[in-house]
Short mmCIF file of C-alpha atoms in Angstrom, two decimals:
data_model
loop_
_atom_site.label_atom_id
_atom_site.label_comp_id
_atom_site.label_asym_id
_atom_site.label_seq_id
_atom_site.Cartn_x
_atom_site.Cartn_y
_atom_site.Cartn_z
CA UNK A 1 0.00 0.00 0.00
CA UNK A 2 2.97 2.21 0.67
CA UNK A 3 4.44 1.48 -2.44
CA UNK A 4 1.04 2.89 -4.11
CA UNK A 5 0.99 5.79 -2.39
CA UNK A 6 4.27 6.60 -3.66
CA UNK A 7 3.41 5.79 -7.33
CA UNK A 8 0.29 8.13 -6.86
CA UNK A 9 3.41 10.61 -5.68
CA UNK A 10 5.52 10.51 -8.76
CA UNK A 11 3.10 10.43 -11.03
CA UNK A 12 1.56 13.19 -9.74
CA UNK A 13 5.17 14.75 -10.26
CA UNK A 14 5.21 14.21 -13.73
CA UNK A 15 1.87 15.39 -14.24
CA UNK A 16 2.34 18.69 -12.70
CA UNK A 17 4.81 19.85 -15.65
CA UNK A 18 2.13 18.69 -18.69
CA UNK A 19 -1.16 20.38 -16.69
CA UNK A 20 0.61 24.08 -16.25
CA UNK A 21 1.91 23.74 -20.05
CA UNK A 22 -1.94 22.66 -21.21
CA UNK A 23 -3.02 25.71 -19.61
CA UNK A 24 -4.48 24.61 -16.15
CA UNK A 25 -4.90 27.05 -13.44
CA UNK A 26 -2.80 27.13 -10.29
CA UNK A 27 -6.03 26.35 -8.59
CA UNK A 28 -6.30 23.32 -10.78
CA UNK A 29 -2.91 22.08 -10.10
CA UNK A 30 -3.41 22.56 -6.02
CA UNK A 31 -6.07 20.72 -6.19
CA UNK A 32 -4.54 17.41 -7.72
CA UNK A 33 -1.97 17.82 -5.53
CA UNK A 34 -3.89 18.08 -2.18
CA UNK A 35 -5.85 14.51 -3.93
CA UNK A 36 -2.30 12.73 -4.40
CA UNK A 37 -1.48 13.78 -0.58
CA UNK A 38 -4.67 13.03 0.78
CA UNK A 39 -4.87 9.53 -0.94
CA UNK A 40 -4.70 6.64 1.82
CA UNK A 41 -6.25 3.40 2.93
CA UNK A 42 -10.50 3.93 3.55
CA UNK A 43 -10.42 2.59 7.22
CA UNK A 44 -14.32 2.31 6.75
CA UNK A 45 -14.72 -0.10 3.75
CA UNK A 46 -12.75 -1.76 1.18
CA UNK A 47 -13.77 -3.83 -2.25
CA UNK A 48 -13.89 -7.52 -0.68
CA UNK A 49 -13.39 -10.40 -2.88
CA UNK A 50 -15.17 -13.37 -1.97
CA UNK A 51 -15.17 -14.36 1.70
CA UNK A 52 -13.66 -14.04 5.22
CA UNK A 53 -13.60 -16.11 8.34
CA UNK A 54 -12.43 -15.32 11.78
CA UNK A 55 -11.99 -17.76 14.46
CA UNK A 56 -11.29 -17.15 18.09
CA UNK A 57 -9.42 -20.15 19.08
CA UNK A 58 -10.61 -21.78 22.57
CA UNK A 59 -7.14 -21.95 23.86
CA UNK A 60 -7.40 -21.35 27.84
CA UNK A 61 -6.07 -18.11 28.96
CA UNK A 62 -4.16 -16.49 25.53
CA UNK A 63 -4.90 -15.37 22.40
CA UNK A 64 -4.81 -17.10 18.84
CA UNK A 65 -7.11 -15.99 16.69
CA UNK A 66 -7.08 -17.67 12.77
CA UNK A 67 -8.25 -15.55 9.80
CA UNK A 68 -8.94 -17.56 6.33
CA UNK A 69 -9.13 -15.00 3.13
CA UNK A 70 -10.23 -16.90 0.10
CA UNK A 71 -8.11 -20.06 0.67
CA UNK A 72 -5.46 -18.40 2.86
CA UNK A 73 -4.59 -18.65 6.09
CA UNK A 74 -2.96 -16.20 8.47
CA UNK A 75 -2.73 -15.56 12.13
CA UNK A 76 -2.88 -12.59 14.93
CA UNK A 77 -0.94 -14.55 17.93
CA UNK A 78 -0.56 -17.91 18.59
CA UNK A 79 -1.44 -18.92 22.45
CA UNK A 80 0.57 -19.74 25.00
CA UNK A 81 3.31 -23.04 25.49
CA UNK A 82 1.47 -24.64 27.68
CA UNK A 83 -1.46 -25.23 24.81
CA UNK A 84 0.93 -25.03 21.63
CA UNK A 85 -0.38 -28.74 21.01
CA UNK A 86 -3.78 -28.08 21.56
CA UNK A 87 -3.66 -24.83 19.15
CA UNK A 88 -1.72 -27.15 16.52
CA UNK A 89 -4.20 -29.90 16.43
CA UNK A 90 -7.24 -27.30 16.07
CA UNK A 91 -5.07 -25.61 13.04
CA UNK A 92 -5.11 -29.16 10.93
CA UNK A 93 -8.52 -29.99 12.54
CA UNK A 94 -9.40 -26.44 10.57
CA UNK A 95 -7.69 -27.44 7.37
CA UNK A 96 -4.54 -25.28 7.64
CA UNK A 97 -1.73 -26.53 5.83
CA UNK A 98 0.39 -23.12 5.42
CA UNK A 99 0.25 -19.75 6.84
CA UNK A 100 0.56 -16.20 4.42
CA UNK A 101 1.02 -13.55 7.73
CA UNK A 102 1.36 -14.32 11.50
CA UNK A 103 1.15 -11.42 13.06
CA UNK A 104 2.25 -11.04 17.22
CA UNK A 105 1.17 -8.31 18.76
CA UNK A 106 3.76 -8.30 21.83
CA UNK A 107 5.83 -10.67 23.21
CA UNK A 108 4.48 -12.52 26.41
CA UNK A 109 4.28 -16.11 25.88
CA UNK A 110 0.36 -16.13 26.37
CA UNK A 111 0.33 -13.90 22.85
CA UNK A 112 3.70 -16.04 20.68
CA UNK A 113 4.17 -19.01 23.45
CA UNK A 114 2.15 -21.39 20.90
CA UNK A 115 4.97 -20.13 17.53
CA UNK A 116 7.13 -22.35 17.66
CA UNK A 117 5.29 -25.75 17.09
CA UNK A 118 2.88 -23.73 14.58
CA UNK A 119 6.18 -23.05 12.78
CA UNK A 120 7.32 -26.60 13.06
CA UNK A 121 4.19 -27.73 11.71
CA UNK A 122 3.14 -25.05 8.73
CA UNK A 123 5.45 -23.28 6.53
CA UNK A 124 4.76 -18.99 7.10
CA UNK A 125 5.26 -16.71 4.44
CA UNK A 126 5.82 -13.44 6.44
CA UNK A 127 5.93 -12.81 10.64
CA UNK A 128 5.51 -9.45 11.65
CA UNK A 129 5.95 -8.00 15.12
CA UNK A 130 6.28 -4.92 17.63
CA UNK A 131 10.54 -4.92 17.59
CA UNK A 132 10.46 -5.61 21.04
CA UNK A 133 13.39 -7.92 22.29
CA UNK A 134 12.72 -9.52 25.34
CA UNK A 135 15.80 -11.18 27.44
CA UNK A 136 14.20 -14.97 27.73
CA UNK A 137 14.85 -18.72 26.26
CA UNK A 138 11.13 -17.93 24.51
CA UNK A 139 11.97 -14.65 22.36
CA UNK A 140 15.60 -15.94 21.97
CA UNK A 141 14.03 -19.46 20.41
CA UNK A 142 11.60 -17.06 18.40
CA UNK A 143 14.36 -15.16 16.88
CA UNK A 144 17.01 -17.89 16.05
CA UNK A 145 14.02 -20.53 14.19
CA UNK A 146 13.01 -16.96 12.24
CA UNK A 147 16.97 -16.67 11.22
CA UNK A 148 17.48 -20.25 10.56
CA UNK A 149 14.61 -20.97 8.34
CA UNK A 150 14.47 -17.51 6.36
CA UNK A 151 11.07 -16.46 7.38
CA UNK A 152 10.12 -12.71 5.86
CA UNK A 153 10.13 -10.39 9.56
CA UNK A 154 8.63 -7.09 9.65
CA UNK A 155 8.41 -4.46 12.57
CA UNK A 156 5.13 -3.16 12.45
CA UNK A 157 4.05 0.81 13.44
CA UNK A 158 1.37 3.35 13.29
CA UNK A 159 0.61 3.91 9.97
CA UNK A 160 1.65 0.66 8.48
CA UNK A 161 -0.55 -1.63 6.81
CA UNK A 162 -0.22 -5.89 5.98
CA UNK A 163 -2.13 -6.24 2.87
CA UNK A 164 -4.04 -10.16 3.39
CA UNK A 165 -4.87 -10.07 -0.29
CA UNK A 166 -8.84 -10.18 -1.26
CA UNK A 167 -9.96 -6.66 -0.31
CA UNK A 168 -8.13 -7.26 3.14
CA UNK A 169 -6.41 -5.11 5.03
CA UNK A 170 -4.88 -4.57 8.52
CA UNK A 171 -4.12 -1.05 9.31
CA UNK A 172 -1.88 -0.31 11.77
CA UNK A 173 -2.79 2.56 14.38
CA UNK A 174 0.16 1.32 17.15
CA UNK A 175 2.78 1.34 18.32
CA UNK A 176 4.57 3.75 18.04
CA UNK A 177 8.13 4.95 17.50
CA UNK A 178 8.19 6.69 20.79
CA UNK A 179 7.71 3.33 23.07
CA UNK A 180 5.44 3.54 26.17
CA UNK A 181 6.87 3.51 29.56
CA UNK A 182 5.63 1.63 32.94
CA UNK A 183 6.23 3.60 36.16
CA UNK A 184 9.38 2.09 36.88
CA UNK A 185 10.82 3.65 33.41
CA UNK A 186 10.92 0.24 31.86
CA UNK A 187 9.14 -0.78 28.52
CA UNK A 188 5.87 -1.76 28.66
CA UNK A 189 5.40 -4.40 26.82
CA UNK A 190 1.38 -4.61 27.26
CA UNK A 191 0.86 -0.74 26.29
CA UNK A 192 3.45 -1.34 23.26
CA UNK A 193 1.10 -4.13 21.82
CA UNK A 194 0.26 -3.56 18.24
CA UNK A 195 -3.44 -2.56 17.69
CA UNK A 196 -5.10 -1.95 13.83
CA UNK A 197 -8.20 -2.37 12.30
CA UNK A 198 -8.55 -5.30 9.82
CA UNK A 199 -11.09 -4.80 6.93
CA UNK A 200 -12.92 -5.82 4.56
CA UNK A 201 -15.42 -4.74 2.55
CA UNK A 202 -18.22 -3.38 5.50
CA UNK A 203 -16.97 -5.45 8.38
CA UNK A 204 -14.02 -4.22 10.35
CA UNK A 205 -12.38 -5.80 13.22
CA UNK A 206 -10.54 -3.58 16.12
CA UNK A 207 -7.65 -6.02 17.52
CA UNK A 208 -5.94 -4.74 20.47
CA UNK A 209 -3.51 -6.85 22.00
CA UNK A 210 -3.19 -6.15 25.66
CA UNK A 211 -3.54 -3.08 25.08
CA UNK A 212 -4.57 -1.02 28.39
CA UNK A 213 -5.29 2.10 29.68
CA UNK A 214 -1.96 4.50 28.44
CA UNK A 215 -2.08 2.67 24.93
CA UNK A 216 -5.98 3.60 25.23
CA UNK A 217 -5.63 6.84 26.02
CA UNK A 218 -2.88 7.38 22.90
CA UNK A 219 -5.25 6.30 20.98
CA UNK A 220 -8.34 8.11 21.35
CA UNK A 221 -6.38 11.56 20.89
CA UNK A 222 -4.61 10.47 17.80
CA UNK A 223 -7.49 8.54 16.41
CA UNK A 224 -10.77 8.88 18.01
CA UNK A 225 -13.81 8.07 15.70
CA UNK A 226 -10.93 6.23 13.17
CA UNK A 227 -11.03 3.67 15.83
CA UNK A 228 -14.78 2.58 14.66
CA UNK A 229 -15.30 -1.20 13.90
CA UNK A 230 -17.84 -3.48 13.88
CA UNK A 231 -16.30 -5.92 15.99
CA UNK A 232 -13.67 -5.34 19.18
CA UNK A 233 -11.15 -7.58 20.33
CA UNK A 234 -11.32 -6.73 24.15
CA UNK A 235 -7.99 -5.94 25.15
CA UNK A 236 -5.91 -7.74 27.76
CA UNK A 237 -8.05 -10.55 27.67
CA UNK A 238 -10.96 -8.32 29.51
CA UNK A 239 -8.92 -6.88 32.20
CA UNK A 240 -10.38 -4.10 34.41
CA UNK A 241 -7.55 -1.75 33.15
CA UNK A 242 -8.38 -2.41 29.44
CA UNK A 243 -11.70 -1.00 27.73
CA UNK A 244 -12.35 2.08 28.96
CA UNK A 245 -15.57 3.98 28.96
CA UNK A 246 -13.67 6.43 26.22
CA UNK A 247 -12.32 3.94 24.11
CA UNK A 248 -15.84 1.85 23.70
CA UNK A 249 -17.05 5.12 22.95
CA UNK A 250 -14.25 5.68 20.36
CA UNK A 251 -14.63 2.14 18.99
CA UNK A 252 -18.66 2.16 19.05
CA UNK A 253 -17.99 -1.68 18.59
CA UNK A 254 -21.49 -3.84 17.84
CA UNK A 255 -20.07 -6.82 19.12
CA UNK A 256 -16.61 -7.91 21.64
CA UNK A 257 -15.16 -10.95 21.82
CA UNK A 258 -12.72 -11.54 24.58
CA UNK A 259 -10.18 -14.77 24.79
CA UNK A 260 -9.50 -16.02 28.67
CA UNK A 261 -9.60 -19.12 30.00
CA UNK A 262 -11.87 -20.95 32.44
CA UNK A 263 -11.59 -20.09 35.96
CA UNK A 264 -8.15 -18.57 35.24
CA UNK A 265 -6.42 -17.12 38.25
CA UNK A 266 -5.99 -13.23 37.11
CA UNK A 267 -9.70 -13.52 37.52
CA UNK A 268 -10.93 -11.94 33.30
CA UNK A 269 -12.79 -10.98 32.13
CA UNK A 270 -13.19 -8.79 35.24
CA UNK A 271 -16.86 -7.67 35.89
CA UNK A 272 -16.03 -4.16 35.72
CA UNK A 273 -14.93 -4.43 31.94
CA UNK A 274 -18.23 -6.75 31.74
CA UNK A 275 -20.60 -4.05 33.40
CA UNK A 276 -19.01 -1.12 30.95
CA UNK A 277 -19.75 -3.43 28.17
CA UNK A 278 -22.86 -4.53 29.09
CA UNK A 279 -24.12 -0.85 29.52
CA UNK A 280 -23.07 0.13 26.19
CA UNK A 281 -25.36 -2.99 24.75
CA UNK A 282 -22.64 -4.20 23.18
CA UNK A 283 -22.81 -7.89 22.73
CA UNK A 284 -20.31 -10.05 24.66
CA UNK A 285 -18.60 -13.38 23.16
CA UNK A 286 -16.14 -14.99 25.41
CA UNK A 287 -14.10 -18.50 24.48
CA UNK A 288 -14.19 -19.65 28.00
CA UNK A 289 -17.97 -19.68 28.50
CA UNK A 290 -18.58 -20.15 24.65
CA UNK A 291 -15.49 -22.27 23.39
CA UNK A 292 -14.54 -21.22 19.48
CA UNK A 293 -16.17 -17.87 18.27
CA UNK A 294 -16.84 -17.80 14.63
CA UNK A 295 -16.84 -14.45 12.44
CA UNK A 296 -18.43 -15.19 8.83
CA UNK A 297 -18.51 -12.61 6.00
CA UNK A 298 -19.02 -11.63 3.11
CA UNK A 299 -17.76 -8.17 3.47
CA UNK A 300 -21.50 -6.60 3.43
CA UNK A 301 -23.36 -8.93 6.25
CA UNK A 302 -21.19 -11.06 9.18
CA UNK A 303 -22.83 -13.73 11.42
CA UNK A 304 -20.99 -14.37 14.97
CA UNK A 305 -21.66 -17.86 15.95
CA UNK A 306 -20.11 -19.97 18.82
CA UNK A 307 -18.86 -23.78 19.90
CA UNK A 308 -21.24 -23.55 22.42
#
């Protein structure tokens, strides 16, 4: 998309020259400029191709979440270690036999504990990431199977975009170059998490990571109604210091799906995050009362259906 943008640029460029020797008005040429600067992605709708499906992988407390474009597979985060079997044997269950884009939105092993076996098991096209190195045996094993088997690795930031092919898009509205700091003056590796809005055609998808509160706040002030989908990923699995009255109203989201597991011990989704939810009449979808959550569409309509 980038690369667009800068052929809309240069040809723009050479265009200038021929329009003030045909006799166009300075007016005239402002104006196709300000149209070549102004063009960017429509965060609101995009021309979808066929079909999309988004599943919310029942996989304890974590986050995987699948996405199949047409015929192709990619991933937002992949779980934790402790279910990297589990998350494997659902992927083949689902028919997965390669992955185009795996994308991890920070690096705590309930978010990329589960890459490694999906790695051993399907050949990715392209990983993308936050840049954050984290001193552990997890991120170090991350890093060294990327290197050894030549997988594609992008850094993702505001104002990026992953192109999924179809009409799809992920657009990229964090992190940022500046990195959020924790209280202590040390990154923050929940509040760097990479949030964007994946679209296509009507339907629009807010994932957040575990994103909380600062990120939030960052957010609304650069973005604000931008942040619209259809759809929310509740951040930090639905903890209390996630999904803020301002950001649901940012958002507007029809629908949130939040990814915890069953009786877990931080105690998410909190009721707090539940209540501000509930009083918004958004409609709640979580994994460990519901199991898999479904997302079908077409890019005009989208059904939400569940395991159970």
């Amino acid at each position: 998309m980038k690369r667009i943008q800068r052929l809309w640029l240069v040809l723009i460029a050479l265009l200038i020259p021929l329009l003030v020797v045909t006799g166009c008005s300075q007016a005239d040429v402002t104006k196709v400029v300000q149209q070549a600067a102004s063009y960017s992605i429509d965060t609101k709708q995009t021309n979808a191709e066929g079909h999309a499906d988004i599943y919310m992988l029942d996989i304890g407390q974590g986050d995987a979440i699948l996405l199949k474009i047409g015929d192709e597979y990619s991933m937002i985060d992949t779980g934790d270690i402790e279910h990297r079997e589990n998350i494997v044997a659902q992927l083949k269950t689902m028919g997965v036999t390669k992955l185009k884009n795996v994308i991890i939105t920070h690096p705590h092993a309930d978010h990329m504990g589960g890459f490694l076996a999906i790695t051993k098991a399907f050949p990715i096209e392209h990983i993308y990431d936050d840049g954050i190195d984290v001193d552990n045996n997890m991120y170090k094993t991350y890093e060294r199977w990327i290197e050894k088997n030549k997988i594609p690795r992008s850094t993702l930031k505001q104002g990026d975009v992953v192109d999924f092919g179809h009409g799809a898009v992920f657009v990229v509205y964090a992190p940022w170059e500046d990195r959020m700091m924790d209280k202590n003056g040390s990154l923050d590796l929940n509040n760097n998490s990479i949030v964007g809005k994946f679209i296509f055609g009507k339907f629009s998808m807010l994932f957040t990571g575990d994103a909380e509160g600062q990120e939030e706040k960052r957010l609304i002030k650069e973005q604000n109604s931008k942040l619209f989908a259809r759809v929310l990923k509740v951040g930090h699995h639905g903890s209390r210091t996630s999904s803020s009255e301002d950001f649901l109203k940012s958002v507007k989201p029809e629908s949130a799906l939040i990814s915890s597991g069953l009786y877990n011990k931080y105690g998410h989704p909190h009721d707090a995050t539940l209540r501000r939810l509930q009083e918004d009449n958004i409609a709640i979808y979580r994994t460990d009362t519901m199991g898999r959550i479904h997302i079908s569409t077409d890019g005009n309509e989208w059904q939400i259906s569940t395991e159970r």
